[in-house]
XYZ file of C-alpha atoms in Angstrom:
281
model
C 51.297 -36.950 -46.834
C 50.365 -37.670 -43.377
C 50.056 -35.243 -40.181
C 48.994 -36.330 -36.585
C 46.856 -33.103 -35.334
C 46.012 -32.538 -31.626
C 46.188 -31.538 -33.711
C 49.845 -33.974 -33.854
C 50.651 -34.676 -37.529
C 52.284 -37.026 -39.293
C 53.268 -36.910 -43.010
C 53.296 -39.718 -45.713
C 53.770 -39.613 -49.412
C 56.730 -37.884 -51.277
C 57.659 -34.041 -51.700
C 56.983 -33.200 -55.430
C 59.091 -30.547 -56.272
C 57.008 -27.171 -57.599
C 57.799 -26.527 -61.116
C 58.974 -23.202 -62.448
C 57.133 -22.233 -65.318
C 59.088 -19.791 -67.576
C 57.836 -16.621 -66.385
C 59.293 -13.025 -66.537
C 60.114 -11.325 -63.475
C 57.325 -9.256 -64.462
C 54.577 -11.621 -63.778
C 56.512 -13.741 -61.460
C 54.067 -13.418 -59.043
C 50.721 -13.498 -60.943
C 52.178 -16.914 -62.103
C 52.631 -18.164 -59.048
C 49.303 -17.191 -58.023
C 48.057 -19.047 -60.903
C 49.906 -22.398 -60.582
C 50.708 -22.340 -56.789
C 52.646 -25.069 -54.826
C 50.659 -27.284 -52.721
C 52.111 -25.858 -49.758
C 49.893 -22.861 -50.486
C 46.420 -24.628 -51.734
C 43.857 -24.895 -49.583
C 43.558 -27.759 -46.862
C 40.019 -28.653 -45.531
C 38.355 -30.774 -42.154
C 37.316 -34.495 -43.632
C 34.801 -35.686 -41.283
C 33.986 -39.155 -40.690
C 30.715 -38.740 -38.843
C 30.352 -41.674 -36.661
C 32.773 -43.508 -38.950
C 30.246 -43.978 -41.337
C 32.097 -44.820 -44.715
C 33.165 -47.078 -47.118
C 36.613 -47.501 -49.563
C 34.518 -46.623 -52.438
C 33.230 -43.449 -50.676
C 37.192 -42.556 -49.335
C 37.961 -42.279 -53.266
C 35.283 -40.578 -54.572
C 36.063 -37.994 -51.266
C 40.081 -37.857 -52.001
C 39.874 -37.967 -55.548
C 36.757 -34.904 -55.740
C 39.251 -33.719 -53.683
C 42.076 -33.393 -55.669
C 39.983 -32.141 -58.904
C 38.411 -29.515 -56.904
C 42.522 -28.292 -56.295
C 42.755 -29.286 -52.260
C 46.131 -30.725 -51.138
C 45.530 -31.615 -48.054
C 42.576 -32.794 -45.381
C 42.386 -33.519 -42.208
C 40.404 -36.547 -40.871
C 37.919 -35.920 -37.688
C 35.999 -39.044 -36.366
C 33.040 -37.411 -34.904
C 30.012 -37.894 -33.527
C 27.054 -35.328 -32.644
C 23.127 -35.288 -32.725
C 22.734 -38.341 -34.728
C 18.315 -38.450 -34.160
C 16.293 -41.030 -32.786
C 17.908 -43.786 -35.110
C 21.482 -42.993 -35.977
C 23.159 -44.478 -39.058
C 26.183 -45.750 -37.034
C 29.319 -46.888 -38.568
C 31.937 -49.178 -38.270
C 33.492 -49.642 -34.819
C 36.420 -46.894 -34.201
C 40.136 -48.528 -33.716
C 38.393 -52.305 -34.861
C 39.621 -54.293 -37.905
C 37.129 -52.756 -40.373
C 38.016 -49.297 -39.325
C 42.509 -49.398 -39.887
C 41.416 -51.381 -43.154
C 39.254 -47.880 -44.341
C 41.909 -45.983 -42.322
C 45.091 -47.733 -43.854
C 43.251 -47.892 -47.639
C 42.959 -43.356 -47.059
C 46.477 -43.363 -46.427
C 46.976 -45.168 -49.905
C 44.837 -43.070 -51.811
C 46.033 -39.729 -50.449
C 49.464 -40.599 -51.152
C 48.223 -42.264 -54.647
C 46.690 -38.376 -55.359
C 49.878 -36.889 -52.902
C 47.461 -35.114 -50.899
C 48.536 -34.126 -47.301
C 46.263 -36.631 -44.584
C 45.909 -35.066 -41.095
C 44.619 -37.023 -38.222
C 43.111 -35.766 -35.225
C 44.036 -37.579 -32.401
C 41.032 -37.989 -30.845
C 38.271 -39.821 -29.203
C 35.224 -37.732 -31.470
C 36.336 -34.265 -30.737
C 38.755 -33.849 -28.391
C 41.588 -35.752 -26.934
C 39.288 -38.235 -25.047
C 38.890 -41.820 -24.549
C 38.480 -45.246 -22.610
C 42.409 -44.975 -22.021
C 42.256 -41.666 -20.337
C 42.129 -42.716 -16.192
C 41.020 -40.131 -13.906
C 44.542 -39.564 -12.864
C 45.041 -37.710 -16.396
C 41.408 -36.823 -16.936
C 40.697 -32.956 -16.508
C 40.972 -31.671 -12.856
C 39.934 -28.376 -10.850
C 41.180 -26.731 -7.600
C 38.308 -27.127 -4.677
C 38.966 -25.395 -1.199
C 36.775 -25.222 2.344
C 37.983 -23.237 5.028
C 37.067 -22.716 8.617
C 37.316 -19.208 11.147
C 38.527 -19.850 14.243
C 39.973 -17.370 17.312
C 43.333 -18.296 19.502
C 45.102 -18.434 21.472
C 44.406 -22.156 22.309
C 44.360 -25.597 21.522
C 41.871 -25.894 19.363
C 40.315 -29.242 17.925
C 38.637 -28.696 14.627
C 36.684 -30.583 12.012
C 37.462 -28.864 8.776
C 34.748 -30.154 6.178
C 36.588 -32.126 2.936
C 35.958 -29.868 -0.387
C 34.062 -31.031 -3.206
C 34.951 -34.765 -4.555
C 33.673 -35.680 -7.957
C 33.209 -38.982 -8.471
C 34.893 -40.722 -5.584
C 38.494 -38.933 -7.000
C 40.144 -36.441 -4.536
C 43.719 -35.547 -3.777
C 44.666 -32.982 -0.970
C 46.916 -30.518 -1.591
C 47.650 -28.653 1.271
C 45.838 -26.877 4.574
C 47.214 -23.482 5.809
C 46.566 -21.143 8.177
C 46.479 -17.266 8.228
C 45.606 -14.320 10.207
C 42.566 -12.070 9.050
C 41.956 -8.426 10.791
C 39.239 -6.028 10.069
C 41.914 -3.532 9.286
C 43.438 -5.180 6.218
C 42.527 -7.892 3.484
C 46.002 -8.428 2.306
C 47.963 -11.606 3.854
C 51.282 -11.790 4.252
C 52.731 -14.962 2.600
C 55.647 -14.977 5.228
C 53.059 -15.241 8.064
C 50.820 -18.098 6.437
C 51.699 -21.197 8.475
C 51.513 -25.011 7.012
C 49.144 -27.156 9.318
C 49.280 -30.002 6.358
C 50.980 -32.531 8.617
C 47.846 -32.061 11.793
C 45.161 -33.024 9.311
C 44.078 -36.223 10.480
C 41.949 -38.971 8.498
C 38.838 -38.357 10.280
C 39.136 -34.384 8.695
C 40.059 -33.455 12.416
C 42.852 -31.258 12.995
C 44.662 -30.868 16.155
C 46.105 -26.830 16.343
C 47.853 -24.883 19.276
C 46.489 -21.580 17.316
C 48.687 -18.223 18.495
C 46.472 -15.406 19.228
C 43.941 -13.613 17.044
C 41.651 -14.545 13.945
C 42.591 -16.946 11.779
C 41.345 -18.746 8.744
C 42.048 -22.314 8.134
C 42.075 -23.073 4.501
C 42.178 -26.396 2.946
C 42.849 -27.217 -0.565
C 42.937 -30.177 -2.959
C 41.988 -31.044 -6.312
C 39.149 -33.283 -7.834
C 37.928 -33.999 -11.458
C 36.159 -31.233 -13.288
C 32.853 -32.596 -13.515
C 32.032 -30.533 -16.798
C 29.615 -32.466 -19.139
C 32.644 -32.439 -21.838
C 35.079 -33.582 -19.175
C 33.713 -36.773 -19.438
C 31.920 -37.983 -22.856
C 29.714 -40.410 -23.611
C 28.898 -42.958 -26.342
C 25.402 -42.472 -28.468
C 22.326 -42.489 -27.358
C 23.607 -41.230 -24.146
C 26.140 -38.600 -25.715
C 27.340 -37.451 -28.500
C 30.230 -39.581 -29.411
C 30.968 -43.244 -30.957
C 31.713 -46.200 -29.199
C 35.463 -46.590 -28.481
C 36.087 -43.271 -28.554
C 33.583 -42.460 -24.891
C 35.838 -41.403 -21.636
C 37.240 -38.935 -20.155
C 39.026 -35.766 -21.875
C 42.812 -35.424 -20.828
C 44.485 -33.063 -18.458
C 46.371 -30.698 -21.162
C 47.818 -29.426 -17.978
C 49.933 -32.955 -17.104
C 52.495 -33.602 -20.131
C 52.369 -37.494 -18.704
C 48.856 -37.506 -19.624
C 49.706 -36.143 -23.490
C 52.211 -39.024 -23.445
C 49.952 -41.703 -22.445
C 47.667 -40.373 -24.986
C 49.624 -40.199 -27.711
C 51.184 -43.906 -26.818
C 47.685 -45.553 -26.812
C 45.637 -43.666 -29.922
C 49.089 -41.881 -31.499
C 51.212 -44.615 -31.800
C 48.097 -47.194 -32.820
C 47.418 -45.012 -35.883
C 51.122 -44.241 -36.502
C 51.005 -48.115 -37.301
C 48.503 -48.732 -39.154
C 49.994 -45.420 -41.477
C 53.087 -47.763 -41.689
C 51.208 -50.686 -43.213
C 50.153 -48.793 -45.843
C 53.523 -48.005 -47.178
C 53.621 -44.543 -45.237
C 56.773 -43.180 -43.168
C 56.440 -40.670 -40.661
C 57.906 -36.995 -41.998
C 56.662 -34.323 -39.141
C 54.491 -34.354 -35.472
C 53.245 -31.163 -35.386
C 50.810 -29.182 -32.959
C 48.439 -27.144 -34.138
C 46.327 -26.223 -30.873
């Protein structure tokens, strides 16, 4: 069987159905201890670490496997501190790669063991698909004091941009006093529309002290918000970028239609048929 992880799974092979040995009622359940079904054997993480392997090495794996009483693995293309000279594998998504990938759904459904696939780029759900409009974002603010009554004609500084991506959100206004720090929502007003390109904004401000806040949103900027391929990082080639919003369900979409659906395929090919998509978090 096959599973898509994001775990998003995917199953493959057929159900065999768990035999009932003839057992009293007695020792039901120290028989089924014994001789469990494979829904309740162990399952383990099969790392292919930087891709490097070979058909002859995805038997001996699958079928050590199986002896050893496993029924299911799930397969991790990862990367990670690979030393000065790394022994790097065969090019993730290429030809050479769904061969090895299409010959371990074979096998595992030749030894009915359970195949999981995480769908991602190394670790995480990352990748040269992902654009910065579904890469990981944060909320970034300035804000500005200012006294009315009066017409006032501000610059209000733009908040942190990461790498030249920057979307505003909105720019309010409301009143502070010494005597309070609560703010009442019904008195914040919305100067979104006087926010000109130039960051100037044009206000007839009512009397009193007031805070102009503006707010937008940027990418994170976090190391593993973006990855990168060895030597520079600590992931393969083809599977460097940037790490999805999990936020944005259009970016899980996009995701899944680009790497998913890709390894869905090649699952097909080798005589596989698509039982459940599970998430596993």
């Amino acid at each position: 069987m096959f599973f898509l992880s994001s775990f998003i799974g995917v199953s493959y092979a057929q159900k065999v159905p768990y035999k009932k040995e003839n057992i009293s009622n007695k020792d039901k359940l120290l028989g089924q201890f014994r001789l469990p079904p494979d829904s309740a054997k162990s399952r383990v993480y099969w790392f292919w670490i930087y891709n490097r392997v070979t058909k002859e090495g995805i038997t001996r794996d699958l079928e050590e496997f199986k002896a050893k009483g496993i029924s299911g693995v799930n397969l991790i293309c990862n990367g990670g501190y690979g030393g000065k000279q790394p022994l790097l594998g065969v090019t993730y998504l290429g030809d050479e790669w769904r061969a090895l990938f299409r010959h371990a759904v074979r096998e595992t459904k030749r030894l009915n063991i359970e195949l999981g696939f995480n769908m991602a780029g190394g670790w995480t759900m990352m990748g040269p698909s992902v654009t910065q409009d579904y890469a990981m974002k944060k909320v970034v603010s300035t804000q500005l004091k200012v006294t009315g009554p009066g017409k006032l004609s501000v610059t209000i500084a733009k908040p942190e941009v990461v790498e030249g991506y920057y979307h505003e959100i909105k720019v309010q206004a409301f009143q502070v006093s010494a005597n309070t720090n609560s703010i009442d929502p019904k008195k914040i007003i919305d100067l979104s529309s006087k926010l000109m390109n130039n960051n100037r904004l044009d206000w007839d401000a009512p009397a009193g002290d007031w805070v102009i806040l503006r707010t937008g949103y940027t990418l994170t900027g976090h190391p593993w918000s973006k990855w990168k391929a060895y030597p520079e990082g600590d992931t393969f080639k083809g599977g460097e970028g940037y790490q999805i919003d999990y936020l944005n369900t259009a970016a899980l979409d996009d995701y899944f239609s680009n790497l998913g659906q890709t390894v869905i395929a090649e699952a097909k090919k080798a005589g596989g048929k698509i039982e459940t998509i599970r998430f596993m978090g």
